[in-house]
PDB file of C-alpha atoms in Angstrom:
ATOM      1  CA  MET A   1     145.736  42.496  33.535  1.00 50.00           C
ATOM      2  CA  THR A   2     144.099  43.928  36.525  1.00 53.00           C
ATOM      3  CA  THR A   3     141.872  46.726  36.677  1.00 55.00           C
ATOM      4  CA  ALA A   4     141.912  49.000  40.224  1.00 55.00           C
ATOM      5  CA  VAL A   5     137.889  49.403  41.073  1.00 55.00           C
ATOM      6  CA  PRO A   6     137.568  52.741  42.019  1.00 57.00           C
ATOM      7  CA  THR A   7     136.282  53.922  45.841  1.00 57.00           C
ATOM      8  CA  ALA A   8     133.832  56.263  46.780  1.00 53.00           C
ATOM      9  CA  PRO A   9     134.952  58.615  49.254  1.00 55.00           C
ATOM     10  CA  ALA A  10     134.384  58.058  52.400  1.00 53.00           C
ATOM     11  CA  PRO A  11     131.857  61.176  53.738  1.00 54.00           C
ATOM     12  CA  ALA A  12     133.135  61.212  57.342  1.00 52.00           C
ATOM     13  CA  ALA A  13     135.947  63.673  57.135  1.00 54.00           C
ATOM     14  CA  PRO A  14     133.657  66.112  55.414  1.00 64.00           C
ATOM     15  CA  ARG A  15     130.910  65.675  57.985  1.00 66.00           C
ATOM     16  CA  ALA A  16     133.239  66.039  60.683  1.00 63.00           C
ATOM     17  CA  GLY A  17     134.856  69.369  59.256  1.00 65.00           C
ATOM     18  CA  ARG A  18     131.132  70.848  58.834  1.00 71.00           C
ATOM     19  CA  LEU A  19     130.454  69.466  62.440  1.00 67.00           C
ATOM     20  CA  ARG A  20     133.773  71.314  64.051  1.00 73.00           C
ATOM     21  CA  ARG A  21     132.571  74.291  61.756  1.00 75.00           C
ATOM     22  CA  HIS A  22     129.288  74.749  63.168  1.00 74.00           C
ATOM     23  CA  ARG A  23     130.553  73.891  66.479  1.00 79.00           C
ATOM     24  CA  PRO A  24     130.766  77.337  68.427  1.00 81.00           C
ATOM     25  CA  VAL A  25     127.550  77.995  66.930  1.00 80.00           C
ATOM     26  CA  LEU A  26     126.080  74.992  68.399  1.00 80.00           C
ATOM     27  CA  LEU A  27     127.458  75.708  71.738  1.00 84.00           C
ATOM     28  CA  LEU A  28     125.781  78.923  71.753  1.00 85.00           C
ATOM     29  CA  LEU A  29     122.759  77.827  70.676  1.00 86.00           C
ATOM     30  CA  ALA A  30     122.756  75.175  73.417  1.00 87.00           C
ATOM     31  CA  PRO A  31     121.770  77.840  76.609  1.00 88.00           C
ATOM     32  CA  GLY A  32     118.587  78.931  74.487  1.00 89.00           C
ATOM     33  CA  ALA A  33     117.293  75.539  73.094  1.00 89.00           C
ATOM     34  CA  LEU A  34     117.851  74.233  76.707  1.00 91.00           C
ATOM     35  CA  ALA A  35     116.034  77.019  78.167  1.00 91.00           C
ATOM     36  CA  LEU A  36     113.289  76.490  75.810  1.00 89.00           C
ATOM     37  CA  LEU A  37     113.419  72.835  76.599  1.00 89.00           C
ATOM     38  CA  LEU A  38     112.692  73.167  80.442  1.00 90.00           C
ATOM     39  CA  THR A  39     110.357  76.323  80.130  1.00 89.00           C
ATOM     40  CA  TYR A  40     108.084  75.315  77.010  1.00 87.00           C
ATOM     41  CA  ALA A  41     108.399  72.149  75.371  1.00 90.00           C
ATOM     42  CA  LEU A  42     108.593  70.003  78.864  1.00 92.00           C
ATOM     43  CA  PRO A  43     105.292  72.131  80.476  1.00 91.00           C
ATOM     44  CA  LEU A  44     103.702  71.965  77.215  1.00 91.00           C
ATOM     45  CA  VAL A  45     103.801  68.092  76.737  1.00 93.00           C
ATOM     46  CA  TRP A  46     102.640  67.617  80.610  1.00 93.00           C
ATOM     47  CA  VAL A  47      99.474  69.981  79.496  1.00 93.00           C
ATOM     48  CA  VAL A  48      98.944  67.883  76.656  1.00 93.00           C
ATOM     49  CA  ARG A  49      99.504  64.639  78.791  1.00 93.00           C
ATOM     50  CA  MET A  50      96.812  66.174  81.748  1.00 93.00           C
ATOM     51  CA  ALA A  51      94.558  66.832  78.817  1.00 93.00           C
ATOM     52  CA  LEU A  52      94.323  63.066  78.519  1.00 93.00           C
ATOM     53  CA  ASN A  53      93.150  62.538  81.881  1.00 92.00           C
ATOM     54  CA  ARG A  54      89.669  62.210  82.781  1.00 92.00           C
ATOM     55  CA  PRO A  55      88.292  64.349  85.849  1.00 90.00           C
ATOM     56  CA  LEU A  56      86.588  63.021  88.703  1.00 87.00           C
ATOM     57  CA  ASP A  57      84.558  64.367  91.416  1.00 84.00           C
ATOM     58  CA  GLY A  58      86.009  66.365  94.313  1.00 81.00           C
ATOM     59  CA  GLY A  59      89.066  67.303  92.025  1.00 81.00           C
ATOM     60  CA  ALA A  60      90.275  63.773  91.629  1.00 86.00           C
ATOM     61  CA  ILE A  61      92.161  62.997  88.025  1.00 90.00           C
ATOM     62  CA  LEU A  62      91.560  59.853  86.522  1.00 88.00           C
ATOM     63  CA  GLN A  63      95.198  58.988  84.977  1.00 90.00           C
ATOM     64  CA  THR A  64      94.587  57.390  81.713  1.00 90.00           C
ATOM     65  CA  VAL A  65      94.924  58.460  78.053  1.00 91.00           C
ATOM     66  CA  THR A  66      91.125  59.134  76.548  1.00 91.00           C
ATOM     67  CA  LEU A  67      89.892  61.946  74.313  1.00 92.00           C
ATOM     68  CA  SER A  68      86.628  62.123  76.524  1.00 92.00           C
ATOM     69  CA  THR A  69      87.689  65.074  78.008  1.00 93.00           C
ATOM     70  CA  PHE A  70      88.323  66.810  74.795  1.00 93.00           C
ATOM     71  CA  THR A  71      84.549  65.683  73.356  1.00 94.00           C
ATOM     72  CA  ASP A  72      82.674  66.781  76.320  1.00 93.00           C
ATOM     73  CA  VAL A  73      84.710  70.411  75.893  1.00 94.00           C
ATOM     74  CA  LEU A  74      83.524  70.518  72.329  1.00 93.00           C
ATOM     75  CA  ALA A  75      79.873  69.285  73.354  1.00 95.00           C
ATOM     76  CA  SER A  76      79.497  71.999  75.566  1.00 93.00           C
ATOM     77  CA  SER A  77      77.751  75.306  74.350  1.00 94.00           C
ATOM     78  CA  HIS A  78      79.033  76.898  77.214  1.00 94.00           C
ATOM     79  CA  TYR A  79      82.845  76.670  76.036  1.00 95.00           C
ATOM     80  CA  TRP A  80      81.758  77.566  72.233  1.00 95.00           C
ATOM     81  CA  ASN A  81      80.829  80.491  73.495  1.00 95.00           C
ATOM     82  CA  VAL A  82      83.847  81.043  75.653  1.00 95.00           C
ATOM     83  CA  ILE A  83      85.806  80.713  72.604  1.00 94.00           C
ATOM     84  CA  GLY A  84      83.102  82.730  70.663  1.00 94.00           C
ATOM     85  CA  GLN A  85      83.788  85.595  73.271  1.00 95.00           C
ATOM     86  CA  THR A  86      87.006  85.262  73.342  1.00 95.00           C
ATOM     87  CA  LEU A  87      87.169  85.627  69.653  1.00 95.00           C
ATOM     88  CA  GLN A  88      84.847  88.723  69.418  1.00 95.00           C
ATOM     89  CA  LEU A  89      87.285  90.581  72.245  1.00 95.00           C
ATOM     90  CA  GLY A  90      90.647  89.727  70.053  1.00 95.00           C
ATOM     91  CA  VAL A  91      89.350  90.936  66.537  1.00 95.00           C
ATOM     92  CA  LEU A  92      87.472  93.929  68.476  1.00 96.00           C
ATOM     93  CA  THR A  93      90.250  94.994  70.478  1.00 96.00           C
ATOM     94  CA  THR A  94      92.668  94.351  67.071  1.00 96.00           C
ATOM     95  CA  VAL A  95      90.606  96.622  64.751  1.00 96.00           C
ATOM     96  CA  PHE A  96      90.519  99.252  67.516  1.00 97.00           C
ATOM     97  CA  THR A  97      93.943  99.431  68.487  1.00 96.00           C
ATOM     98  CA  LEU A  98      94.916  99.334  64.610  1.00 95.00           C
ATOM     99  CA  LEU A  99      92.532 102.542  63.970  1.00 95.00           C
ATOM    100  CA  LEU A 100      94.202 104.498  67.038  1.00 96.00           C
ATOM    101  CA  SER A 101      97.643 103.421  67.264  1.00 95.00           C
ATOM    102  CA  TYR A 102      98.702 103.645  63.024  1.00 93.00           C
ATOM    103  CA  PRO A 103      98.097 107.960  62.942  1.00 93.00           C
ATOM    104  CA  VAL A 104     100.244 107.960  65.927  1.00 93.00           C
ATOM    105  CA  ALA A 105     103.062 105.433  64.735  1.00 92.00           C
ATOM    106  CA  LEU A 106     102.751 107.291  61.181  1.00 90.00           C
ATOM    107  CA  PHE A 107     103.315 110.788  62.262  1.00 89.00           C
ATOM    108  CA  LEU A 108     106.394 109.405  64.818  1.00 90.00           C
ATOM    109  CA  ALA A 109     107.490 107.567  61.377  1.00 87.00           C
ATOM    110  CA  ARG A 110     107.353 111.075  59.554  1.00 83.00           C
ATOM    111  CA  THR A 111     108.450 113.459  61.796  1.00 83.00           C
ATOM    112  CA  THR A 112     111.766 115.239  61.818  1.00 81.00           C
ATOM    113  CA  SER A 113     110.792 117.421  65.067  1.00 82.00           C
ATOM    114  CA  ARG A 114     113.466 117.388  67.960  1.00 86.00           C
ATOM    115  CA  TRP A 115     111.380 116.428  69.911  1.00 87.00           C
ATOM    116  CA  ARG A 116     110.671 113.303  68.385  1.00 85.00           C
ATOM    117  CA  SER A 117     112.551 111.126  71.053  1.00 88.00           C
ATOM    118  CA  LEU A 118     110.384 112.691  73.630  1.00 91.00           C
ATOM    119  CA  LEU A 119     107.041 112.434  71.567  1.00 90.00           C
ATOM    120  CA  PHE A 120     108.429 108.450  71.243  1.00 89.00           C
ATOM    121  CA  ALA A 121     108.815 108.182  74.682  1.00 91.00           C
ATOM    122  CA  LEU A 122     105.190 109.394  75.703  1.00 91.00           C
ATOM    123  CA  ALA A 123     103.766 107.325  73.391  1.00 90.00           C
ATOM    124  CA  VAL A 124     105.385 104.188  74.831  1.00 89.00           C
ATOM    125  CA  ALA A 125     105.236 105.538  78.734  1.00 91.00           C
ATOM    126  CA  PRO A 126     101.896 103.389  79.484  1.00 91.00           C
ATOM    127  CA  LEU A 127     104.284 100.300  79.687  1.00 90.00           C
ATOM    128  CA  LEU A 128     106.150 101.666  82.529  1.00 90.00           C
ATOM    129  CA  ILE A 129     102.783 101.167  84.386  1.00 90.00           C
ATOM    130  CA  SER A 130     101.428  97.874  85.303  1.00 89.00           C
ATOM    131  CA  SER A 131      98.823  96.489  83.161  1.00 88.00           C
ATOM    132  CA  VAL A 132      96.764  95.880  86.511  1.00 91.00           C
ATOM    133  CA  ALA A 133      97.350  99.409  87.839  1.00 92.00           C
ATOM    134  CA  ARG A 134      95.719 100.886  84.146  1.00 93.00           C
ATOM    135  CA  THR A 135      93.083  98.375  84.603  1.00 92.00           C
ATOM    136  CA  PHE A 136      91.834  99.597  88.075  1.00 92.00           C
ATOM    137  CA  GLY A 137      92.398 102.931  86.643  1.00 92.00           C
ATOM    138  CA  TRP A 138      89.498 102.236  83.866  1.00 93.00           C
ATOM    139  CA  MET A 139      87.265 100.954  86.416  1.00 91.00           C
ATOM    140  CA  ALA A 140      87.502 104.411  88.282  1.00 89.00           C
ATOM    141  CA  ILE A 141      86.972 105.880  84.780  1.00 92.00           C
ATOM    142  CA  LEU A 142      84.166 103.439  83.116  1.00 91.00           C
ATOM    143  CA  GLY A 143      82.305 102.596  86.102  1.00 88.00           C
ATOM    144  CA  ASN A 144      78.305 104.228  86.812  1.00 87.00           C
ATOM    145  CA  GLN A 145      79.906 106.176  89.405  1.00 87.00           C
ATOM    146  CA  GLY A 146      83.231 106.797  87.079  1.00 88.00           C
ATOM    147  CA  VAL A 147      84.393 109.582  85.615  1.00 90.00           C
ATOM    148  CA  VAL A 148      82.331 109.326  82.304  1.00 90.00           C
ATOM    149  CA  ASN A 149      78.851 108.711  83.932  1.00 90.00           C
ATOM    150  CA  LYS A 150      79.368 111.648  86.252  1.00 90.00           C
ATOM    151  CA  THR A 151      80.489 114.109  83.641  1.00 90.00           C
ATOM    152  CA  LEU A 152      77.623 113.190  80.578  1.00 90.00           C
ATOM    153  CA  LEU A 153      74.975 113.146  84.119  1.00 90.00           C
ATOM    154  CA  ALA A 154      76.230 116.738  84.991  1.00 90.00           C
ATOM    155  CA  ILE A 155      75.876 117.956  81.434  1.00 91.00           C
ATOM    156  CA  GLY A 156      72.291 116.332  80.480  1.00 87.00           C
ATOM    157  CA  VAL A 157      73.260 114.034  78.076  1.00 87.00           C
ATOM    158  CA  ILE A 158      72.342 111.010  79.738  1.00 87.00           C
ATOM    159  CA  ASP A 159      69.476 110.382  82.462  1.00 87.00           C
ATOM    160  CA  ASP A 160      71.072 106.842  83.838  1.00 88.00           C
ATOM    161  CA  PRO A 161      74.741 105.961  84.197  1.00 88.00           C
ATOM    162  CA  LEU A 162      75.619 104.032  80.897  1.00 90.00           C
ATOM    163  CA  ARG A 163      76.579 100.656  81.281  1.00 90.00           C
ATOM    164  CA  LEU A 164      80.444 100.744  80.250  1.00 89.00           C
ATOM    165  CA  ALA A 165      81.859  98.210  82.832  1.00 88.00           C
ATOM    166  CA  ASN A 166      81.108  94.416  83.487  1.00 90.00           C
ATOM    167  CA  ASN A 167      80.253  93.931  80.104  1.00 92.00           C
ATOM    168  CA  MET A 168      82.612  93.304  76.686  1.00 94.00           C
ATOM    169  CA  THR A 169      82.447  97.134  76.019  1.00 93.00           C
ATOM    170  CA  GLY A 170      84.666  98.238  78.696  1.00 93.00           C
ATOM    171  CA  VAL A 171      87.115  95.319  78.278  1.00 95.00           C
ATOM    172  CA  VAL A 172      87.492  96.470  74.979  1.00 96.00           C
ATOM    173  CA  ILE A 173      88.110 100.201  76.026  1.00 95.00           C
ATOM    174  CA  ALA A 174      90.517  98.923  78.207  1.00 94.00           C
ATOM    175  CA  SER A 175      92.448  96.324  76.387  1.00 95.00           C
ATOM    176  CA  THR A 176      92.459  99.080  73.300  1.00 96.00           C
ATOM    177  CA  GLU A 177      94.159 101.232  75.651  1.00 94.00           C
ATOM    178  CA  ILE A 178      96.548  98.740  77.231  1.00 94.00           C
ATOM    179  CA  TYR A 179      98.014  97.482  73.824  1.00 96.00           C
ATOM    180  CA  MET A 180      98.345 100.544  71.912  1.00 95.00           C
ATOM    181  CA  PRO A 181     101.489 100.980  73.289  1.00 95.00           C
ATOM    182  CA  PHE A 182     102.565  97.508  71.711  1.00 95.00           C
ATOM    183  CA  ALA A 183     101.255  98.079  68.482  1.00 95.00           C
ATOM    184  CA  ILE A 184     103.188 101.322  68.281  1.00 94.00           C
ATOM    185  CA  LEU A 185     106.552  99.767  68.723  1.00 93.00           C
ATOM    186  CA  ALA A 186     105.564  96.556  66.390  1.00 92.00           C
ATOM    187  CA  MET A 187     104.685  99.361  63.383  1.00 92.00           C
ATOM    188  CA  LEU A 188     107.148 101.681  63.600  1.00 89.00           C
ATOM    189  CA  ALA A 189     109.670  98.200  63.666  1.00 86.00           C
ATOM    190  CA  GLY A 190     107.669  97.479  60.095  1.00 82.00           C
ATOM    191  CA  PHE A 191     107.614 101.142  58.882  1.00 81.00           C
ATOM    192  CA  GLY A 192     111.167 100.212  57.644  1.00 73.00           C
ATOM    193  CA  ARG A 193     110.248 100.653  53.748  1.00 72.00           C
ATOM    194  CA  LEU A 194     108.395 104.130  54.312  1.00 75.00           C
ATOM    195  CA  ASP A 195     110.442 106.824  52.394  1.00 70.00           C
ATOM    196  CA  PRO A 196     108.814 110.249  52.160  1.00 72.00           C
ATOM    197  CA  GLU A 197     111.044 110.684  49.183  1.00 70.00           C
ATOM    198  CA  LEU A 198     108.366 108.062  47.282  1.00 73.00           C
ATOM    199  CA  GLU A 199     105.277 110.692  48.768  1.00 71.00           C
ATOM    200  CA  ARG A 200     106.867 113.464  47.312  1.00 72.00           C
ATOM    201  CA  ALA A 201     107.646 111.714  44.093  1.00 79.00           C
ATOM    202  CA  ALA A 202     103.896 110.443  43.749  1.00 75.00           C
ATOM    203  CA  ALA A 203     102.885 113.748  44.539  1.00 74.00           C
ATOM    204  CA  SER A 204     104.780 115.453  41.762  1.00 73.00           C
ATOM    205  CA  LEU A 205     103.219 113.209  39.154  1.00 74.00           C
ATOM    206  CA  GLY A 206      99.835 114.265  40.328  1.00 75.00           C
ATOM    207  CA  ALA A 207      98.464 112.286  42.996  1.00 75.00           C
ATOM    208  CA  GLY A 208      96.288 113.630  45.808  1.00 75.00           C
ATOM    209  CA  ARG A 209      96.529 112.952  49.246  1.00 74.00           C
ATOM    210  CA  PHE A 210      94.447 110.235  49.457  1.00 78.00           C
ATOM    211  CA  ALA A 211      96.027 108.430  45.868  1.00 78.00           C
ATOM    212  CA  VAL A 212      99.261 108.786  47.862  1.00 76.00           C
ATOM    213  CA  LEU A 213      97.912 107.479  51.283  1.00 72.00           C
ATOM    214  CA  ARG A 214      96.516 104.546  49.458  1.00 75.00           C
ATOM    215  CA  ARG A 215      99.033 103.240  46.622  1.00 75.00           C
ATOM    216  CA  VAL A 216     101.974 104.482  48.504  1.00 77.00           C
ATOM    217  CA  VAL A 217     101.654 104.835  52.070  1.00 79.00           C
ATOM    218  CA  LEU A 218      99.543 101.880  52.954  1.00 80.00           C
ATOM    219  CA  PRO A 219     101.268  99.207  50.794  1.00 80.00           C
ATOM    220  CA  LEU A 220     104.837 100.286  52.274  1.00 81.00           C
ATOM    221  CA  THR A 221     103.551 100.042  56.045  1.00 85.00           C
ATOM    222  CA  ALA A 222     101.205  96.719  55.323  1.00 85.00           C
ATOM    223  CA  PRO A 223     103.993  94.502  57.055  1.00 85.00           C
ATOM    224  CA  GLY A 224     104.140  97.052  60.279  1.00 89.00           C
ATOM    225  CA  VAL A 225     100.229  96.788  60.581  1.00 91.00           C
ATOM    226  CA  LEU A 226     100.371  93.026  60.180  1.00 91.00           C
ATOM    227  CA  THR A 227     102.607  92.515  62.778  1.00 91.00           C
ATOM    228  CA  ALA A 228     101.052  94.963  64.964  1.00 94.00           C
ATOM    229  CA  SER A 229      97.374  93.034  64.426  1.00 94.00           C
ATOM    230  CA  LEU A 230      99.073  89.422  65.367  1.00 93.00           C
ATOM    231  CA  LEU A 231     100.875  90.849  68.415  1.00 94.00           C
ATOM    232  CA  VAL A 232      97.442  92.811  69.707  1.00 95.00           C
ATOM    233  CA  PHE A 233      95.606  89.755  68.816  1.00 95.00           C
ATOM    234  CA  VAL A 234      97.808  87.281  70.417  1.00 93.00           C
ATOM    235  CA  LEU A 235      97.870  89.639  73.595  1.00 94.00           C
ATOM    236  CA  SER A 236      94.111  89.886  73.841  1.00 94.00           C
ATOM    237  CA  LEU A 237      93.404  86.270  73.140  1.00 92.00           C
ATOM    238  CA  SER A 238      95.671  85.457  76.516  1.00 90.00           C
ATOM    239  CA  GLY A 239      94.714  88.408  78.398  1.00 90.00           C
ATOM    240  CA  TYR A 240      93.324  87.472  82.077  1.00 93.00           C
ATOM    241  CA  VAL A 241      93.370  90.811  84.179  1.00 92.00           C
ATOM    242  CA  THR A 242      91.657  93.009  82.008  1.00 93.00           C
ATOM    243  CA  PRO A 243      88.563  90.393  81.164  1.00 94.00           C
ATOM    244  CA  ARG A 244      88.551  89.303  84.606  1.00 93.00           C
ATOM    245  CA  LEU A 245      88.485  92.751  86.400  1.00 92.00           C
ATOM    246  CA  ILE A 246      86.667  94.912  83.829  1.00 93.00           C
ATOM    247  CA  GLY A 247      84.691  92.111  83.125  1.00 91.00           C
ATOM    248  CA  GLY A 248      83.078  91.861  86.672  1.00 86.00           C
ATOM    249  CA  GLY A 249      82.389  88.321  86.069  1.00 85.00           C
ATOM    250  CA  ARG A 250      80.412  88.377  82.926  1.00 89.00           C
ATOM    251  CA  VAL A 251      82.940  88.335  80.474  1.00 91.00           C
ATOM    252  CA  PHE A 252      83.860  84.579  79.864  1.00 92.00           C
ATOM    253  CA  VAL A 253      87.161  84.191  77.976  1.00 95.00           C
ATOM    254  CA  LEU A 254      89.953  81.409  77.550  1.00 95.00           C
ATOM    255  CA  ALA A 255      92.328  82.785  79.741  1.00 94.00           C
ATOM    256  CA  THR A 256      89.796  83.372  82.759  1.00 94.00           C
ATOM    257  CA  GLU A 257      88.274  79.920  82.308  1.00 95.00           C
ATOM    258  CA  ILE A 258      91.432  78.205  82.219  1.00 95.00           C
ATOM    259  CA  TYR A 259      91.893  79.885  85.375  1.00 94.00           C
ATOM    260  CA  ASP A 260      88.748  78.935  87.064  1.00 93.00           C
ATOM    261  CA  GLU A 261      88.704  75.492  86.058  1.00 93.00           C
ATOM    262  CA  ALA A 262      92.101  74.718  87.232  1.00 91.00           C
ATOM    263  CA  MET A 263      91.703  77.043  90.429  1.00 91.00           C
ATOM    264  CA  ASN A 264      88.406  77.268  91.769  1.00 90.00           C
ATOM    265  CA  SER A 265      86.570  74.099  90.236  1.00 88.00           C
ATOM    266  CA  LEU A 266      90.093  71.809  90.444  1.00 89.00           C
ATOM    267  CA  ASN A 267      89.190  70.337  87.252  1.00 92.00           C
ATOM    268  CA  TRP A 268      92.324  70.321  85.758  1.00 93.00           C
ATOM    269  CA  PRO A 269      91.959  67.813  82.464  1.00 94.00           C
ATOM    270  CA  VAL A 270      89.589  70.143  81.590  1.00 95.00           C
ATOM    271  CA  ALA A 271      91.663  73.045  81.710  1.00 94.00           C
ATOM    272  CA  ALA A 272      94.672  71.403  80.062  1.00 95.00           C
ATOM    273  CA  VAL A 273      92.119  70.760  77.266  1.00 95.00           C
ATOM    274  CA  LEU A 274      91.006  74.710  77.270  1.00 95.00           C
ATOM    275  CA  SER A 275      94.936  75.147  77.122  1.00 94.00           C
ATOM    276  CA  VAL A 276      95.443  73.212  74.325  1.00 95.00           C
ATOM    277  CA  LEU A 277      92.357  74.996  72.406  1.00 94.00           C
ATOM    278  CA  LEU A 278      93.839  78.134  73.012  1.00 94.00           C
ATOM    279  CA  LEU A 279      97.481  77.047  71.543  1.00 93.00           C
ATOM    280  CA  LEU A 280      95.747  75.773  68.374  1.00 93.00           C
ATOM    281  CA  LEU A 281      93.954  78.969  68.144  1.00 92.00           C
ATOM    282  CA  PHE A 282      97.491  80.624  68.595  1.00 92.00           C
ATOM    283  CA  GLY A 283      98.737  78.620  65.708  1.00 91.00           C
ATOM    284  CA  LEU A 284      95.663  79.252  63.481  1.00 92.00           C
ATOM    285  CA  VAL A 285      96.462  83.240  64.092  1.00 91.00           C
ATOM    286  CA  VAL A 286     100.094  82.835  62.961  1.00 90.00           C
ATOM    287  CA  ALA A 287      98.765  80.564  60.013  1.00 92.00           C
ATOM    288  CA  VAL A 288      96.467  83.476  58.995  1.00 91.00           C
ATOM    289  CA  HIS A 289      99.054  85.901  59.082  1.00 89.00           C
ATOM    290  CA  LEU A 290     101.555  84.281  56.882  1.00 90.00           C
ATOM    291  CA  TRP A 291      99.099  83.926  54.145  1.00 90.00           C
ATOM    292  CA  ALA A 292      98.359  87.338  54.349  1.00 87.00           C
ATOM    293  CA  GLN A 293     102.062  88.427  54.659  1.00 84.00           C
ATOM    294  CA  ARG A 294     102.640  86.426  51.246  1.00 87.00           C
ATOM    295  CA  VAL A 295      99.460  87.538  49.780  1.00 85.00           C
ATOM    296  CA  LEU A 296     100.217  91.462  50.550  1.00 77.00           C
ATOM    297  CA  GLU A 297     104.109  90.715  49.079  1.00 76.00           C
ATOM    298  CA  ALA A 298     102.455  89.153  45.928  1.00 78.00           C
ATOM    299  CA  ARG A 299     100.034  91.771  45.734  1.00 73.00           C
ATOM    300  CA  PHE A 300     102.478  95.033  46.198  1.00 64.00           C
ATOM    301  CA  THR A 301     105.713  94.064  45.499  1.00 60.00           C
ATOM    302  CA  GLY A 302     105.183  91.353  43.129  1.00 58.00           C
ATOM    303  CA  ARG A 303     107.751  89.180  44.667  1.00 56.00           C
ATOM    304  CA  GLY A 304     105.664  87.156  47.271  1.00 44.00           C
ATOM    305  CA  ARG A 305     104.818  84.363  44.998  1.00 46.00           C
ATOM    306  CA  SER A 306     108.353  83.743  43.736  1.00 46.00           C
ATOM    307  CA  THR A 307     109.974  83.773  47.022  1.00 44.00           C
ATOM    308  CA  SER A 308     107.315  81.397  48.845  1.00 41.00           C
TER     309      SER A 308
END
């Protein structure tokens, strides 16, 4: 008596069926993936490869694979000062931008006025003007002979012009105004959970204005604030025009230093190393943002830990 030996089903057919089902999606994703490969992945690989070379005198480059350029940059107090000023600019710009943008975004999210569309357009209208033009405008406003100093001198508030340009103060002021429309848009996109009915319900239960703001409004708008903080911080870290023009060569950040090393000193390996460090800084910021998002979800909804 013979017994039939069961054979395992061939997985080729189901796998081929899944491939056929997903083929339209893959075809739709292919152009975007190819564009990302050509415009992001390959240049990034080139930058990392350039960072492993060694600079020589006169702008020459020694084609090699070494970490000596990284160690030289990390051992330099000047570059650590540049990294510190970059983080300082990012933190200060983000804080002041959020403080000024949050009331505007909250008002636009709450208002039911027929002029809401016009008010929204006015809030984001500065995006229609180039950041270069707006920076030149701030140079005229904050300079020693600018509108602010002339006004304060005319009314006798100060005897000497205030130093509002060619330093970190002027860069933060200009950067805050430039990034406010981005913050407002990001906050409005993240204010989806904000419901006026919840505020009225809290008020009907005896909660005061401050309690409603602290216990209802802030938790519901926290995702939008986090998104706006990430966007503004990343933009300020990579900003070049405003630190270069308003800083007047006295504010050194990674973006301006990368340009100087690549175009003025012709030191491409060092510029590549600084670019890699800036990219790592972006990654750290995104990681902190994701962690803060999970913490807020766990704190305010109780679902963050179960879904992470």
